[in-house]
Amino acid sequence: MRLKNWHVLCVSVLLVFTMAVTLGCAPEVDDEADTDPDEEPVDEPGEGGTLVLGQAEEADVLHPHRTAAIAANFVMAQMGDALLTRCPETGEIEPHLAEEYEVADDGKEVTFHLREDVTFHSGEPLDAHAYERTLSAVDKEGHGQGAARLGPLEDIHVEDDYTLTLTFSEPFGPLLLNLTSAGYQHAMDPTHLDEYGHDDYGRNPSSTGPWQFDDWMSGESITLTRYEDYAWAEYFYDNESAAYPDEIELRYIEEDSTRMAALEAGELDICSVSLADLDTFKDHPEFELVEYDREGNCSNLWFNHDQEPLDDVRLRRALAYGMNKEAIINAAIDGHGEPAHGILPPVMWGYYENIEDHAYTYQPDKAAELLDEAGWELPEGEDVREKDGETLSLTLMVTPDQEVMRTSEMLQAQYRELGVEIEIDTYEWGTLMEYLSEGRHDLSIVGYSSTDPDWLYQIFHSEEAGVGLNWAFVRDEEMDELVEGIRYTLDEEERREYAEEAQIRAIDNAHWAPIYRSDQYIAVHERVEGFDVNFRGTWLLHDVWLTE
Amino acid sequence: MTMEGNEDYQQGDQAAPDAVREYSPAKHVLRVFLRNRGATVGLIILLVLICMAVAAPLLAPYDPFEISENLMEPPSGDHLMGTDPLGRDLMSMIIFGSRISLQVGLIAVGIATVVGTVFGLVAGYMEGWVDNVIMRFMDILLAFPGILLALVIIAVLGSGLFNVMIALGIAAIPTYTRLVRGSTLSAKQNEYVMAAQAQGANLSRLLFKHILPNVMAPIIVNATLGVAGAILASAGLSFIGLGPSPPTAEWGAILAQSRQYIRRAWWLVTFPGMAITLTVLSINMVGDGLRDALDPQLKE
């Protein structure tokens, strides 16, 4: 059988050009088409409908003590409530399921008085016994954030049906803030724990929140249905009873461009916007963009202090001076961000305002000087520096995320100018975490989001090296003292001082080289009313209703 | 004594007058091939690509890995195919990428052809338990789709250009083994093979001097088409992040890096996509033409 080669050629070339032309003429949005000037705005919230939320990452398991995934926390936060909550504008801690709480003078005991009208999705009342059951299930080995955020918890004592006392071996600074997490600190329904046990609870969760778990299609979506008896919304919501829509569907679409295409096509109601597509949704007649500050840096270069040659602070400083953050921001995130100078973000409590005075600015000459000083010299006619016959070649381990890859390649090019060779190795997140814990890397790029300067303990305390998140393998006694001060002090001013000193020390010793914080945007479809975010970008969904 | 007859024939062939030489199989193949317009066009495109790969440093207007401040510029006089998100010249990247693609295609197919042919010859000639062992092993390899097998091999060896070539090579071995075995089974029935056997030729001489030249035609056709398949597969593997580590001008990798911008920068995906399409298409057309030209049944 003989192919008609000419035809194949013509059809293929035509196909390629058609594709080019179609893509070149990306849909021009007609501003006039979809807006009807006579349409009356609808003010009264209406019930019904399915609210579709677009998500990039899927939850792993919906058990608060067995996950550290932001995606899982998001789902659990819709299904659960926390003992405390935060003011959406100021971040102040306010009561929620615990109507009142007292902290003992030594800071080691905290007593909570629970609301008495709260029930689980199964109809069982939420009381101190249920909380005791949830908290005693804390599995410190499980690396779940629910457990990690309870710090040195020693004992849980039920005073009466609605009073609960937690005892700690040390005063635990970030406790109250940690207890505002409706996801990681939701109360687990005892009837579900009886029925499914801890191993299967993660796929059959039940708690006290406005949404109850309904269905999970792996790789596709999670569906939550309205909990009709819900009447204990956080104080800042207008809606005090059950949520308005019938269902929430969390739709998981990993690929950025696919997710953005689905959003633009109107398949998603609310979704974070990838910065590469920001221009599509700016001034789009069907979408409103909500901007917020992320409580964390999106991109940081982690140095492995355990590996030669990065155990030499001069080398770390040289790499920090050799980094052109502005150029990276332009290439990696289209210019939609700002350089990060310190480890913590300005929006977080405890941020040191003058950190910029300590920060490294782009000074390639200074970087080259430091490298020379450290003995890494550039031989005549060579591209890579050498010392005692070894070339200066470093391994950068990252995830294949596109933003991270662009940042990595920019750094690779910038460091090549300095005579430093960077080899980029990509791994899936799970594998990367394992390798970073084992310290196989020289460098890595990892972003984070956190709520409290206690984060500095998790990333810089020597005891967290190899087991926790101290993937920089910082082993510095003075730093240990400072971050212990942050963790185990209750006095706000004292904590703040510790936090500030720790931030300065981390930058002076170049434990990390912070790169950037990107702008964060959420696109909300015009059929969605009542959506808001709090000061740190948490989605506030309880007032949301659908106009169609 | 073993090969005298054959050598005599070759000598005779070389000494033959011009009129006789016109009927040489090579010329005949070339003539049939060139008469096929599709194949000729394919060959021309392929030759251009090969020249591009060889002369990449001379042809590329810029250093393909040099970042600049001209981020994502559409095609213009300065950058004929535009620039990528890091400000690198796309045309230079694509020109350098042709080296990687052709290298992957040729080496992967080289591995598969050499190993597959040896196995096929041995299995076909020896028959019996040797044949059984080899072919059952090939059946196991064939039980997995080629790309899945390549993925498994990369998972074991790690990602990277070299491992991609090995993986694609191994994944293609069974095809060649089966092909060569079949041809060998029929070729070994020929009288000249029996004659060589009777004269006491050893195994390697029999396989490589007498049988191999007579089973070459399908190998050539299959290998040519295989190069296209390997280039496509390696682009696919690079696309999902299993190819060479950055900075790389691999076409599949360029596509993967560009996919986030597919909606606003058409040139980023169009040109690497065209490069892959044209290469694969041209090789397929050449392979197709070769098949027709080498098919003894189509001889006039």
Coordinates of N, CA and C in Angstrom, one line a residue, chain A residues 1-3 5-6 8-9 12 16-17 20 23-24 26 255-257 261 264 276-277 280 330-331 334 402 405-406 409-410 412-413 416 424, chain B residues 36-39 41 65 67 71-72 85-86 88 241 245-247 256-257 259-264 266 269-270 274 277 281 285 288 291-292:
Chain A
M1 N 0.9 -1.2 0.0 CA 0.0 0.0 0.0 C 0.9 1.2 0.0
R2 N 0.7 2.1 -0.9 CA 1.6 3.2 -1.0 C 0.9 4.5 -0.6
L3 N 1.6 5.2 0.3 CA 1.1 6.5 0.8 C 1.1 7.5 -0.3
N5 N 2.2 10.5 -0.8 CA 3.1 11.4 0.0 C 2.8 12.9 -0.2
W6 N 2.5 13.3 -1.4 CA 2.2 14.7 -1.7 C 1.1 15.2 -0.8
V8 N 0.0 13.9 1.9 CA 0.3 13.9 3.4 C 1.1 15.2 3.7
L9 N 2.0 15.5 2.8 CA 2.8 16.7 3.0 C 2.0 17.9 3.1
S12 N -0.3 18.1 6.1 CA 0.4 18.4 7.3 C 0.8 19.8 7.4
V16 N -0.3 22.6 10.2 CA 0.6 23.3 11.1 C 0.3 24.8 11.0
F17 N 0.0 25.3 9.7 CA -0.2 26.7 9.6 C -1.6 27.1 10.2
A20 N -1.1 27.5 13.7 CA -0.4 28.7 14.0 C -1.3 29.9 13.9
L23 N -3.9 30.0 16.7 CA -3.3 30.4 18.0 C -2.9 31.9 18.0
G24 N -2.5 32.3 16.8 CA -2.1 33.7 16.7 C -3.2 34.6 16.9
A26 N -5.7 34.5 18.9 CA -6.4 34.1 20.1 C -7.7 34.9 20.3
E255 N -2.6 21.0 34.7 CA -1.9 21.8 33.7 C -2.4 23.2 33.7
D256 N -1.5 24.2 33.9 CA -1.9 25.6 34.0 C -2.8 26.0 32.8
S257 N -2.3 25.7 31.6 CA -2.9 26.3 30.4 C -4.3 25.7 30.2
A261 N -7.8 27.7 30.4 CA -8.8 27.6 29.3 C -10.2 27.2 29.8
E264 N -11.6 30.3 31.4 CA -12.1 31.3 30.4 C -13.4 30.8 29.7
A276 N 1.1 33.7 33.8 CA 1.3 33.7 32.4 C 0.0 34.1 31.6
D277 N -1.1 33.9 32.3 CA -2.4 34.2 31.7 C -3.1 35.4 32.3
T280 N -5.1 37.8 30.1 CA -6.4 37.4 29.5 C -7.5 37.8 30.5
N330 N 11.1 39.2 35.7 CA 10.5 39.4 34.4 C 10.4 38.2 33.6
A331 N 11.3 37.3 33.7 CA 11.3 36.1 32.8 C 10.4 35.0 33.4
D334 N 6.7 37.0 34.4 CA 6.2 38.1 33.6 C 6.2 39.4 34.3
Q402 N 6.7 25.0 35.9 CA 7.3 25.9 34.9 C 7.9 27.2 35.4
M405 N 11.1 26.2 36.8 CA 12.1 25.9 35.8 C 12.7 27.2 35.1
R406 N 11.8 28.1 34.9 CA 12.3 29.4 34.3 C 13.2 30.1 35.3
E409 N 16.5 28.2 35.2 CA 17.4 28.5 34.0 C 17.9 29.9 34.0
M410 N 17.2 30.8 34.5 CA 17.7 32.2 34.7 C 18.9 32.2 35.6
Q412 N 20.8 29.7 36.3 CA 21.9 28.9 35.6 C 22.7 29.9 34.7
A413 N 21.9 30.7 34.0 CA 22.6 31.6 33.0 C 23.3 32.7 33.8
R416 N 26.4 31.3 35.3 CA 27.4 30.9 34.3 C 28.3 32.1 34.0
I424 N 20.9 21.3 36.5 CA 19.5 21.3 37.0 C 18.9 19.9 36.9
Chain B
N36 N 9.9 8.7 -7.3 CA 8.9 9.0 -6.3 C 9.0 10.4 -5.8
R37 N 8.1 11.3 -6.2 CA 8.3 12.7 -5.9 C 8.3 13.0 -4.4
G38 N 7.4 12.3 -3.7 CA 7.3 12.5 -2.2 C 8.6 12.2 -1.6
A39 N 9.1 11.0 -2.0 CA 10.4 10.6 -1.4 C 11.5 11.6 -1.7
V41 N 11.2 14.8 -2.3 CA 11.0 16.0 -1.4 C 11.5 15.7 0.0
F65 N 21.7 29.6 24.1 CA 21.4 29.7 25.5 C 21.6 31.0 26.1
I67 N 20.6 34.4 27.4 CA 19.3 35.0 27.8 C 19.5 36.5 27.5
L71 N 12.1 39.5 26.0 CA 11.4 38.4 26.4 C 10.2 38.2 25.5
M72 N 10.0 37.0 25.0 CA 8.8 36.6 24.2 C 8.4 37.6 23.1
P85 N 10.4 32.7 26.6 CA 10.2 33.5 27.8 C 11.5 34.0 28.5
L86 N 12.6 33.4 28.2 CA 13.8 33.9 28.9 C 14.6 34.8 27.9
R88 N 15.6 34.1 24.8 CA 16.6 33.4 23.9 C 16.0 33.3 22.5
G241 N 9.3 15.9 30.6 CA 10.3 16.2 31.6 C 11.4 15.1 31.8
S245 N 18.6 17.5 30.6 CA 18.3 18.6 31.6 C 18.7 20.0 31.0
P246 N 18.1 21.0 31.5 CA 18.3 22.3 30.9 C 19.7 22.9 31.2
P247 N 20.2 23.8 30.4 CA 19.5 24.4 29.2 C 19.6 23.4 28.1
A256 N 7.5 21.9 25.7 CA 7.0 21.8 27.0 C 7.2 23.1 27.8
Q257 N 8.3 23.8 27.6 CA 8.6 25.1 28.3 C 7.6 26.1 27.8
R259 N 4.4 25.6 26.7 CA 3.0 25.3 26.6 C 2.2 26.3 27.5
Q260 N 2.8 26.9 28.5 CA 2.0 27.8 29.4 C 1.6 29.0 28.6
Y261 N 2.4 29.3 27.6 CA 2.2 30.6 26.8 C 1.4 30.3 25.5
I262 N 0.9 29.1 25.4 CA 0.3 28.7 24.1 C -0.8 29.7 23.7
R263 N -1.4 30.3 24.6 CA -2.6 31.2 24.3 C -2.1 32.6 23.9
R264 N -0.9 33.0 24.2 CA -0.6 34.3 23.8 C 0.7 34.5 22.9
W266 N 2.0 32.4 19.9 CA 1.9 31.3 19.0 C 3.2 30.8 18.5
V269 N 5.2 27.7 20.2 CA 4.8 26.3 20.0 C 4.8 25.9 18.5
T270 N 4.6 26.9 17.7 CA 4.4 26.6 16.3 C 5.7 26.1 15.7
M274 N 6.6 22.6 14.2 CA 6.8 22.5 12.8 C 8.1 21.7 12.5
T277 N 7.4 18.1 13.1 CA 6.5 17.6 12.1 C 7.3 17.4 10.8
L281 N 8.0 13.9 9.1 CA 7.4 13.7 7.8 C 8.4 13.3 6.8
M285 N 8.7 9.9 4.6 CA 8.5 9.9 3.1 C 9.8 9.2 2.5
D288 N 9.3 5.6 3.2 CA 8.3 5.1 2.3 C 8.8 4.8 0.9
R291 N 11.1 1.9 0.8 CA 10.4 0.6 0.8 C 9.9 0.2 -0.6
D292 N 9.4 1.2 -1.2 CA 8.9 0.9 -2.6 C 10.1 0.5 -3.5

